[in-house]
Coordinates of C-alpha atoms and ligand atoms in Angstrom, one line a residue:
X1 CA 205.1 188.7 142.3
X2 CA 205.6 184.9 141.6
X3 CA 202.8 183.5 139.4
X4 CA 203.2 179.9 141.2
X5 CA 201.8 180.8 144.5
X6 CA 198.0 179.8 144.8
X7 CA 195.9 178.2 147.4
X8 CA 195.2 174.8 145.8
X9 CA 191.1 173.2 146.7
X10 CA 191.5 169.5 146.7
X11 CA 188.0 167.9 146.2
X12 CA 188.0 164.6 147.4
X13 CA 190.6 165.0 150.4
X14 CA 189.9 162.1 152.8
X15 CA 190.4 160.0 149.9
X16 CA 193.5 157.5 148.8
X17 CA 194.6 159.5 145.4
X18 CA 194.9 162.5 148.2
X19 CA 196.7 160.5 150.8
X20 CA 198.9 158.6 148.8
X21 CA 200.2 160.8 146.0
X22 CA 199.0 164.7 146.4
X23 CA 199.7 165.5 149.9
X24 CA 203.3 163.9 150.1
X25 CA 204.0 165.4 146.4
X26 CA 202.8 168.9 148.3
X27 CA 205.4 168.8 151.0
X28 CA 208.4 167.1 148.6
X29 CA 207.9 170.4 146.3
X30 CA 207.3 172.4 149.8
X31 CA 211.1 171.0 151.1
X32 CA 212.1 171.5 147.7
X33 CA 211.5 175.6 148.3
X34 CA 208.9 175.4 145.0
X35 CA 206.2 176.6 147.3
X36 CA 208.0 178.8 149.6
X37 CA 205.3 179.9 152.5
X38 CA 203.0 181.3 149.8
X39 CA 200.6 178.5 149.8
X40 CA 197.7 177.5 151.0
X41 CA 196.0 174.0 150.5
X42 CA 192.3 173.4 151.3
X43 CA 190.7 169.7 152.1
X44 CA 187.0 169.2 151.2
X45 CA 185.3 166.1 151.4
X46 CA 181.7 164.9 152.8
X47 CA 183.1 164.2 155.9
X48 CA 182.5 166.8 158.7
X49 CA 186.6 166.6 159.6
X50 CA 188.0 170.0 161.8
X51 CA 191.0 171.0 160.2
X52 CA 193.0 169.9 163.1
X53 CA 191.5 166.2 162.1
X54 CA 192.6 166.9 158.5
X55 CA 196.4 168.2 159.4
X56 CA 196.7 164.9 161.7
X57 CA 195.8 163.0 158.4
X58 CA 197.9 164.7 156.0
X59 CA 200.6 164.4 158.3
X60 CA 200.1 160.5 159.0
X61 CA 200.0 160.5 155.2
X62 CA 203.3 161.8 154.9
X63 CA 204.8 159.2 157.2
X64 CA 203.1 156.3 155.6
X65 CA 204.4 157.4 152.3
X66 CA 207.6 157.0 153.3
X67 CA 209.4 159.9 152.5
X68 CA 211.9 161.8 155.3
X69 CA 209.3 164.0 157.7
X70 CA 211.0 166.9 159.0
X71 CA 210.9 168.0 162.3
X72 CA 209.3 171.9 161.4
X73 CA 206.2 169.9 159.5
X74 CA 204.3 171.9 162.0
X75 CA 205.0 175.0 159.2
X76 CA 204.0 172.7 156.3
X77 CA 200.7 171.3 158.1
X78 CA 199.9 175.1 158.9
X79 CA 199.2 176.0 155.3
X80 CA 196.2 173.3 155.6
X81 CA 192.5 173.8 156.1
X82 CA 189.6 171.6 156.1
X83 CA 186.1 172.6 155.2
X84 CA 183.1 169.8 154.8
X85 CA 180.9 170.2 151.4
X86 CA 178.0 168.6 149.9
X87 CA 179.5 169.8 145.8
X88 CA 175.3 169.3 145.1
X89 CA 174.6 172.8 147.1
X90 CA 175.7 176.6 146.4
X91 CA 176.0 177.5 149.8
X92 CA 178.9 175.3 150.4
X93 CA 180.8 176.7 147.3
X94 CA 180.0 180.4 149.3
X95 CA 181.5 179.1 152.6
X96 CA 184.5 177.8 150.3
X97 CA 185.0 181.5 148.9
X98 CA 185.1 182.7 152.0
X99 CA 187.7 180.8 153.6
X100 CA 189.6 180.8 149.8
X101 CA 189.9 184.9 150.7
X102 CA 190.6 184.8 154.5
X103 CA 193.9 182.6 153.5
X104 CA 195.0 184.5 150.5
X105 CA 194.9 187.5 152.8
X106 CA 196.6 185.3 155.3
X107 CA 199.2 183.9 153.3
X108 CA 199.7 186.8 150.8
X109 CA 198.5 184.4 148.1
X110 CA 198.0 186.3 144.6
X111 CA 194.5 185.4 143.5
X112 CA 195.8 182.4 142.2
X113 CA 193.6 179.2 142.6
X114 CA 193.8 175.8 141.4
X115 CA 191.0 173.4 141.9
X116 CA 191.9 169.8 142.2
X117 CA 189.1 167.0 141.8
X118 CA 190.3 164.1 143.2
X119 CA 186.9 162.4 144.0
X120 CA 184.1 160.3 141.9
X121 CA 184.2 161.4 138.1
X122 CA 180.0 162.0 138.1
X123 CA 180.1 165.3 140.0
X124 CA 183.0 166.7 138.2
X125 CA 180.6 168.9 135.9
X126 CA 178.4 170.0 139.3
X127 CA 181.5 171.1 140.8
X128 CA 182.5 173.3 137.9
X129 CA 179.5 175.4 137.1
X130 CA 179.2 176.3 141.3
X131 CA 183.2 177.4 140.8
X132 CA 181.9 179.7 138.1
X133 CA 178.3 180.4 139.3
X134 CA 179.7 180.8 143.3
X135 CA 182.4 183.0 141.8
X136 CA 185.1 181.5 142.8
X137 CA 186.9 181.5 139.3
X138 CA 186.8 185.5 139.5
X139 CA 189.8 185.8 141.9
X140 CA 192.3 188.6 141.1
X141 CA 195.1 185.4 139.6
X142 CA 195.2 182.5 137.4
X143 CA 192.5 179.3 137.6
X144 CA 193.1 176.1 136.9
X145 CA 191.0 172.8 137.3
X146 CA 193.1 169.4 137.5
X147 CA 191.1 166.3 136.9
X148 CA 191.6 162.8 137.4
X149 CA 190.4 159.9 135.5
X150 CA 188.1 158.2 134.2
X151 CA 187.4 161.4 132.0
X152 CA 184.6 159.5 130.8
X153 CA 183.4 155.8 130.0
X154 CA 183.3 156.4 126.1
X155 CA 183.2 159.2 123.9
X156 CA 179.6 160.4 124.3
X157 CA 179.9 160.9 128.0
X158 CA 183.1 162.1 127.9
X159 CA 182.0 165.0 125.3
X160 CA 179.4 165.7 128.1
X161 CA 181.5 166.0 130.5
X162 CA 183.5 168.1 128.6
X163 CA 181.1 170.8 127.5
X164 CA 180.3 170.9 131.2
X165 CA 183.8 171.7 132.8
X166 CA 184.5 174.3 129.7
X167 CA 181.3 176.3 130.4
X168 CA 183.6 177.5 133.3
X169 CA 187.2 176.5 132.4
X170 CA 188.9 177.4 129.3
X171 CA 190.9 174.2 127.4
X172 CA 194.0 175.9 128.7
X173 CA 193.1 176.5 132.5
X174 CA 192.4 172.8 132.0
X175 CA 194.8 170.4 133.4
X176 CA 193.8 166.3 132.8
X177 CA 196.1 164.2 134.3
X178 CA 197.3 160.8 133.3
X179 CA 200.1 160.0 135.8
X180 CA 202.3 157.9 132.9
X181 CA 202.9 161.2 131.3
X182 CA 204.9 162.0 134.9
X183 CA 206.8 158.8 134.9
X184 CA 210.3 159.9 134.4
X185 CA 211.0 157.2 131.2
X186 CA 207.8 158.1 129.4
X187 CA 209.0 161.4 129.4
X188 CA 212.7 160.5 127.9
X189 CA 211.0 158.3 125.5
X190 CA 211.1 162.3 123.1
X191 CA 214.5 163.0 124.3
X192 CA 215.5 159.2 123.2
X193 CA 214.2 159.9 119.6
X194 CA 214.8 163.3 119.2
X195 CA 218.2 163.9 120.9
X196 CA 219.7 161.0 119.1
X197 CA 221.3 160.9 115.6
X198 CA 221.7 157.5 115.8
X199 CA 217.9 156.9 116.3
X200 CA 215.9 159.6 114.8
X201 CA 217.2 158.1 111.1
X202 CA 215.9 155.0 111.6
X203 CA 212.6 155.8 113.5
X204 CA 210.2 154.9 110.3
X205 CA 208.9 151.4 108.4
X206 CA 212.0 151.3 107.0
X207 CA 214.4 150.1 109.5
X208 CA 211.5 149.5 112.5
X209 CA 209.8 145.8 112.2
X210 CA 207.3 146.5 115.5
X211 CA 207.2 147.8 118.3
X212 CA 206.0 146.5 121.4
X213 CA 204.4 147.7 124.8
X214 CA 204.2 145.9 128.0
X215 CA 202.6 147.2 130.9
X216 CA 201.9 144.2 133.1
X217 CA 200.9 144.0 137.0
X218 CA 200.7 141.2 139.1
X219 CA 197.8 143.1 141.2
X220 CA 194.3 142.0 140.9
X221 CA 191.6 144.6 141.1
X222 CA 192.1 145.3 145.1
X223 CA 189.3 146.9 146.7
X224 CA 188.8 148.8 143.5
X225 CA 185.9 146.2 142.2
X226 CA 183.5 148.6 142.2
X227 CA 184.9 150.5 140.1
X228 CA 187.2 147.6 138.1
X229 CA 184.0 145.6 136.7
X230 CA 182.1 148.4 135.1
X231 CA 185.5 150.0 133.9
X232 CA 187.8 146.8 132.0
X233 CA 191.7 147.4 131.3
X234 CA 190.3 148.8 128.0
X235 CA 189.1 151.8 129.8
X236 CA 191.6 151.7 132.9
X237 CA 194.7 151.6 130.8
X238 CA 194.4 151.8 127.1
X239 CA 192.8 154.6 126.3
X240 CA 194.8 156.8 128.7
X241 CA 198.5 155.6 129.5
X242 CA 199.0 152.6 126.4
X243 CA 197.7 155.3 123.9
X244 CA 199.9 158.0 125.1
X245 CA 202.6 156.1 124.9
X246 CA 202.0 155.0 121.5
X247 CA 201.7 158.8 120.5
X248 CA 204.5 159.9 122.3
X249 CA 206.6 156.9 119.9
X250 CA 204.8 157.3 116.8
X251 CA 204.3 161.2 117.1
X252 CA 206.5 163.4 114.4
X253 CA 209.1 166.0 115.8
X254 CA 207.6 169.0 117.1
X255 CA 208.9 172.4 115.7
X256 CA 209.8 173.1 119.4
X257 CA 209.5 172.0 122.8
X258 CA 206.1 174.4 123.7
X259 CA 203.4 172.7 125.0
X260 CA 201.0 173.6 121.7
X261 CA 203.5 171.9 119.1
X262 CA 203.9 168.6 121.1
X263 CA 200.2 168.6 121.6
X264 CA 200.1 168.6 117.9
X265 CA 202.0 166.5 117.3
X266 CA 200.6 163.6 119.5
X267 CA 197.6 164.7 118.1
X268 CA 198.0 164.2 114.5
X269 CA 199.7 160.5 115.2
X270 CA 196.4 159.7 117.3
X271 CA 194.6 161.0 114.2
X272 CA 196.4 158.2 112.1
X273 CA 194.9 155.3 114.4
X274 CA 193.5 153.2 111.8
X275 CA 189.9 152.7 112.5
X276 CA 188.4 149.3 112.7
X277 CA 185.3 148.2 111.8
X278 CA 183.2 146.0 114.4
X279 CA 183.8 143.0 112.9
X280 CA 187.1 143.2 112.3
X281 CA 188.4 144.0 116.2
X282 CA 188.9 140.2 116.8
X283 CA 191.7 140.3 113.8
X284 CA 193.0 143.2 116.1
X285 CA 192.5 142.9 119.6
X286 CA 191.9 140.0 121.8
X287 CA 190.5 140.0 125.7
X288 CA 191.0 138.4 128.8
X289 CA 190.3 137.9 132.0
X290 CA 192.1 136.1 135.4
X291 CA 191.5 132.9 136.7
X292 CA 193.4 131.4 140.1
X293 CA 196.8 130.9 140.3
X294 CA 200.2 131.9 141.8
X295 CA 201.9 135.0 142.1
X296 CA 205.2 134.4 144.0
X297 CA 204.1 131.5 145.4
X298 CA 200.7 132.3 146.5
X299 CA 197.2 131.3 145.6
X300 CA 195.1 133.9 144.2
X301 CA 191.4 133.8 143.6
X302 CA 190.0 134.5 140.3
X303 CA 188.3 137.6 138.6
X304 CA 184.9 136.3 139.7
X305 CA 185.3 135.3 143.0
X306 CA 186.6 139.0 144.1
X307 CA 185.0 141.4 146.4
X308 CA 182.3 143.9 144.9
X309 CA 182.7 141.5 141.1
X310 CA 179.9 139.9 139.4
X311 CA 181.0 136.0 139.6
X312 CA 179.6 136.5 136.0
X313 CA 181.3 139.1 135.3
X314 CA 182.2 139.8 131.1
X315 CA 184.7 142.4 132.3
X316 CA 188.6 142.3 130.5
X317 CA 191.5 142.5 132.7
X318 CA 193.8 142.1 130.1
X319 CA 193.9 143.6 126.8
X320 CA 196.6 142.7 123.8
X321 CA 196.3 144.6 120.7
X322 CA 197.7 145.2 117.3
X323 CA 197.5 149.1 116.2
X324 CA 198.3 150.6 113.2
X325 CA 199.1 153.9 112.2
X326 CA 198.5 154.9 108.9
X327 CA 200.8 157.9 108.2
X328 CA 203.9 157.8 105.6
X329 CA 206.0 157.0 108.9
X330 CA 204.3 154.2 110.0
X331 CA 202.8 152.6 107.3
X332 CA 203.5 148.7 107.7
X333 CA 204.6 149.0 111.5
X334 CA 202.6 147.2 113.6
X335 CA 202.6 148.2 117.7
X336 CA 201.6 145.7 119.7
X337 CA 200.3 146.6 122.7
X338 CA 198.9 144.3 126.0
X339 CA 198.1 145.1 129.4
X340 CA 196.4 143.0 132.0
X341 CA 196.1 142.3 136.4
X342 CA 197.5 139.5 137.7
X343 CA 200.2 138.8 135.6
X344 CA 203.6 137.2 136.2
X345 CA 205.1 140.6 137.2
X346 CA 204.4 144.5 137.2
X347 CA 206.3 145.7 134.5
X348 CA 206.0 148.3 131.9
X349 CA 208.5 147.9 129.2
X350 CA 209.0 149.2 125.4
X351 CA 210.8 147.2 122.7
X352 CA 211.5 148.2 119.5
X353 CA 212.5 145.8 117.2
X354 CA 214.7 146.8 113.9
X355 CA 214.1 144.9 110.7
X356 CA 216.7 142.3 110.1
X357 CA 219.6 143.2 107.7
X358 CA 219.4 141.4 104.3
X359 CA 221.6 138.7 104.6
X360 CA 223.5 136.9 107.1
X361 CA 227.2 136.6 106.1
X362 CA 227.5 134.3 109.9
X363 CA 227.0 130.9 110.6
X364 CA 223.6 129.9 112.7
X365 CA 223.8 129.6 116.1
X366 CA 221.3 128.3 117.7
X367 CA 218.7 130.6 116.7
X368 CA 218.6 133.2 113.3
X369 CA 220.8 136.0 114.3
X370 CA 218.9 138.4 116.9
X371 CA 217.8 141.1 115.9
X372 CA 218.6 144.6 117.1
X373 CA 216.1 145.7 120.1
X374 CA 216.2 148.9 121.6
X375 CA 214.1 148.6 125.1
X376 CA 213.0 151.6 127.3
X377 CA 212.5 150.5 131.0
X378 CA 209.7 152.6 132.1
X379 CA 209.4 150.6 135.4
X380 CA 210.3 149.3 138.3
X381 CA 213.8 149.6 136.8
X382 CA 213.7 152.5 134.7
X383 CA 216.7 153.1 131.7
X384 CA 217.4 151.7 127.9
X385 CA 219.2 148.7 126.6
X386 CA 220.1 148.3 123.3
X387 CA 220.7 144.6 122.3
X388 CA 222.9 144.0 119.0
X389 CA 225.1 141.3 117.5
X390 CA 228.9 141.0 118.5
X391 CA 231.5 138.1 117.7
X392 CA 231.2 134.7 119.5
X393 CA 234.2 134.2 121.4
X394 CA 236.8 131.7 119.8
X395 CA 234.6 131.9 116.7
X396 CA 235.1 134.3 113.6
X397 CA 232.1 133.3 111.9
X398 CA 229.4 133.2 114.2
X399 CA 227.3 136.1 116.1
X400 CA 225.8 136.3 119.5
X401 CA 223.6 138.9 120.7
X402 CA 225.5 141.3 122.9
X403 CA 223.3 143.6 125.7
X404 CA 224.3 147.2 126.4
X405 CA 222.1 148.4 129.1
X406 CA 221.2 151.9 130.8
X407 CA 220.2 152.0 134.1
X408 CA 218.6 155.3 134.4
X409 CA 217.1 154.8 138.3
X410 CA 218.3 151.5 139.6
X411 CA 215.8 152.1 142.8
X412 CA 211.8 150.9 142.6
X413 CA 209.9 153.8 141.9
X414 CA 207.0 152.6 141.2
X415 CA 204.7 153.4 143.5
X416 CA 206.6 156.6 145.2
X417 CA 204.8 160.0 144.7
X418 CA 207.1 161.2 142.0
X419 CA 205.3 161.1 138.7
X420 CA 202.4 163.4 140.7
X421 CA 204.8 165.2 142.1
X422 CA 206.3 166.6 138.7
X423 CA 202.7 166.8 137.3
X424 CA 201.4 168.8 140.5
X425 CA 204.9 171.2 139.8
X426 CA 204.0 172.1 135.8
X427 CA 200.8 172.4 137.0
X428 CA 201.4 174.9 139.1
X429 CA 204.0 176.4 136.6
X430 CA 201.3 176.5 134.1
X431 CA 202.8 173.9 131.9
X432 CA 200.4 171.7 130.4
X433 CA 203.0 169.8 128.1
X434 CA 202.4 167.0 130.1
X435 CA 198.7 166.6 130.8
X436 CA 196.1 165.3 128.0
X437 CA 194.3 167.9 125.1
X438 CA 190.7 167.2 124.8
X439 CA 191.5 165.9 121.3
X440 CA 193.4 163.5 122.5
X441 CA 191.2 162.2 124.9
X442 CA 188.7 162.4 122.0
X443 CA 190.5 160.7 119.6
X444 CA 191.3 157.6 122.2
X445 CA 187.9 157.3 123.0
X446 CA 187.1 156.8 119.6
X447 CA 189.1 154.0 118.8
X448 CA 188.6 151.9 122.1
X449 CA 184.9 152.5 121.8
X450 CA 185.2 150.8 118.6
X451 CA 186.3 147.6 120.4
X452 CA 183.5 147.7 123.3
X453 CA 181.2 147.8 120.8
X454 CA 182.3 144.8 119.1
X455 CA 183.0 143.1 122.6
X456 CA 179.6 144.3 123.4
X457 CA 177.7 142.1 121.0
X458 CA 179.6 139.3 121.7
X459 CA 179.9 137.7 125.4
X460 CA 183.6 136.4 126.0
X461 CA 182.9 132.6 126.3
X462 CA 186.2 131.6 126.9
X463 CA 186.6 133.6 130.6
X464 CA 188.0 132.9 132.4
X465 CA 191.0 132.6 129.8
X466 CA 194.5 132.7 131.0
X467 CA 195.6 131.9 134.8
X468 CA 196.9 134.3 137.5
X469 CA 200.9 134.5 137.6
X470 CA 200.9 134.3 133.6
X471 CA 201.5 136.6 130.6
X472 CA 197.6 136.7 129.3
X473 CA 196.3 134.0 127.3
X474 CA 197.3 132.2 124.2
X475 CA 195.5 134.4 121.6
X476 CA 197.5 137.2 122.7
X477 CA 201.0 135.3 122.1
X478 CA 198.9 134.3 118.5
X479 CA 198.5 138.0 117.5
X480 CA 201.9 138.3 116.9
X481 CA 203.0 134.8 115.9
X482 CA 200.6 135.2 113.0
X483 CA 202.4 137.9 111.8
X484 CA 205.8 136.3 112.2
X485 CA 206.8 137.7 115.8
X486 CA 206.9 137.1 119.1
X487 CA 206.9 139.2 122.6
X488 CA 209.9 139.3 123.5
X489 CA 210.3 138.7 127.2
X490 CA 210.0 141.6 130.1
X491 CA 212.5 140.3 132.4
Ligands
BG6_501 C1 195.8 153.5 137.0 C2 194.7 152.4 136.9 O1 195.4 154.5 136.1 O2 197.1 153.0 136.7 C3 195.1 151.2 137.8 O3 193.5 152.8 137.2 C4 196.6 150.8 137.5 O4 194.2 150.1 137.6 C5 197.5 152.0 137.5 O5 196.9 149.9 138.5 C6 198.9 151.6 137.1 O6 199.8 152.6 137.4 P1 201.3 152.3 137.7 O7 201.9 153.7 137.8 O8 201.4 151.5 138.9 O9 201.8 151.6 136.5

């Protein structure tokens, strides 16, 4: 009996996450032969859809997405049913274990049920206690509840929320996604470090100067303004992908690859975040938000003037930061980090940068010799370059910087299904290695709450501060020059 065949619940199904990324991640693991025909997926939403509706939309997902339809989807779209809820009211979660049975019978599905909330974060604690209350967590297999972000606006709420979904989930039937932890770099960034001799030695204050993340888009908020104004890129990005990231670099080696030691591990370096105090976040961080501008070649409204924004709006759309981590490793190392919308280009790009050597036996060229950078590409191209010094051509005694690049995935991923797709697959493998602990979620709401607080008391006078189709504004670049760096570039 394979443990990987369930029926999967997807709360929130006439929705964009479920259109976009779930349903064409279902059928590429489906052609794949990872579900074979013991499957079953169930749509709920508000809307009073048939299933037939439902299977016409997953399918037109499937062929807006892109990927290569095959001709027997009929099969695939067969394993889908659609059933209407209001998540408020018991006897909706009773009609739900109904049909949950009739299509385990159907399918020969092994009690196995995982519960995907893809829908509005406020009734995420509702919809678990009616799972446990309704009994639909007592099936004769594993359970598992996947949630989406926002898992909270701040650490408060997200406790709450917490202590609501374990009073019917245990931490491991617990799945929290945050989709950079699917992307195929941000995964190698471990193997980089810890499959490397020529890296793992150096990977400490001694040899590292900073290190630098990038993750820039040249998106506004969209239709997203709604949620976009009361949220910020603090919320939106740092204190799920950014911080991950930053864990995943800084973290120690794990005994072994099991999903409890690298847990630990990223736990512990998120435990060595130093704390600010409120009034000194402006040393640290520094905010932004959008005015007009060009991205290629187009005007672009500002911030305020979107659709479903405050035209006063205080909210950040970008974010630059300094972080420290104070462990023996890291002591000294400063990781810069900046996000933002409506930046010169969507990019997300690590650069570490090595401490000079201690002297310089070449002549100056132009500049003071480079020094060494390793970069990891997460996106849209995704690989490692490594940039050292060689020999200038018809010159003995002077250096130019030489570039060795990787190119892991030469094709634009960016926004292709496979980061859920690899998520959705350990999900349903029972590997959690790649979803968030509580603790870390815990631990990254406590430092970003930190800065809201301090951004709290004081209004950003300055917004708008740094034009569409840029890198952020001035301060951001001043963060580092004030320590003696600079970003380097993310073309
Ligand atoms: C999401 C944020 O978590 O990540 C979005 O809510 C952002 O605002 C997105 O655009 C970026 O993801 P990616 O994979 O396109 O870098």
């Amino acid at each position: 009996e394979n443990h990987t065949y369930c029926t999967m619940v997807i709360f929130g199904a006439t929705g964009d996450l479920a259109k976009r990324k779930l349903f064409p991640s279902i059928y590429n693991l489906y052609k794949k032969g990872y579900l074979d025909e013991k499957f079953a997926v169930i749509g709920t939403a508000r809307r009073g859809w048939s299933t037939e509706v439902f299977r016409e939309n997953v399918e037109k997902a499937l062929h807006d997405s892109k990927i290569e339809v095959e001709a027997n989807v009929e099969d695939f779209l067969a394993h889908f049913d659609y059933i209407p809820m209001d998540v408020t009211t018991k006897e909706s979660y009773q009609e739900l274990s109904k049909l949950i049975s009739s299509l385990e019978g159907e399918f020969h599905i092994p009690g196995n049920r995982m519960f995907y909330l893809a829908m509005a974060p406020q009734f995420f604690g509702t919809i678990a206690s009616f799972l446990k209350s309704e009994g639909l967590t007592n099936g004769d297999g594993w359970n598992r509840l996947i949630i989406e972000k926002p898992f909270g606006h701040d650490l408060p709420s997200a406790k709450k929320l917490n202590a609501e979904i374990r009073q019917a989930f245990e931490e491991d039937e617990i799945y929290r996604i945050d989709h950079y932890l699917g992307k195929e770099m941000v995964q190698n960034i471990e193997v980089i470090r810890f499959a490397n001799a020529m890296f793992e030695p150096l990977w400490n204050n001694r040899y590292i100067s900073n290190i630098q993340i990038t993750s820039s888009e040249s998106l506004g908020v969209e239709e997203r303004g709604g949620y976009y104004d009361k949220s910020g890129a603090l919320r939106d990005m740092v204190q799920n992908h950014i911080l991950q990231m930053v864990a995943l670099l800084a973290m120690e080696p794990p005994i072994k690859l099991s999903t409890d030691e690298i847990r630990s591990e990223k736990i512990r370096a998120l435990r060595a975040l130093r704390p600010m105090a409120i009034d000194e976040v402006d040393e640290y961080f520094v905010r932004g938000q959008y005015g007009p501008g060009q991205i290629e070649n187009q005007e672009v409204p500002g911030y305020r003037s979107e659709e479903n924004i405050n035209p006063e709006s205080n909210t950040e759309t970008f974010v630059a930061g300094k972080v420290l981590i104070d462990n023996f490793r890291w002591a000294g190392v400063p990781f810069y980090i900046r996000t933002g919308k409506r930046m010169a280009e969507k990019s997300t790009k690590i650069v570490i940068q090595f401490k000079d050597i201690p002297m310089n036996l070449y002549y100056k060229s132009e500049d003071e010799m480079h020094p060494n950078l390793l970069i990891i590409h997460i996106q849209p191209d995704q690989g490692i370059s490594i940039v050292m010094n060689g020999k200038k051509l018809d010159n003995s005694k002077e250096t130019t910087p030489v570039k060795l690049d990787y190119c892991n995935n030469c094709v634009d991923q960016q926004n292709t299904p496979e980061a859920y797709e690899k998520l959705l697959h350990d999900a349903i493998n029972g590997d959690a290695t790649n979803f968030t602990h509580w603790d870390e979620v815990a631990l990254s709401w406590q430092f970003v709450d930190t800065i809201y607080q301090a951004w709290a008391e004081k209004k950003a006078t300055d917004f708008p501060n740094y034009d569409s189709g840029t890198m952020g504004p001035k301060a951001a670049d001043d963060l580092l020059n004030q320590d003696g760096f600079k970003w380097w570039p993310i073309a």
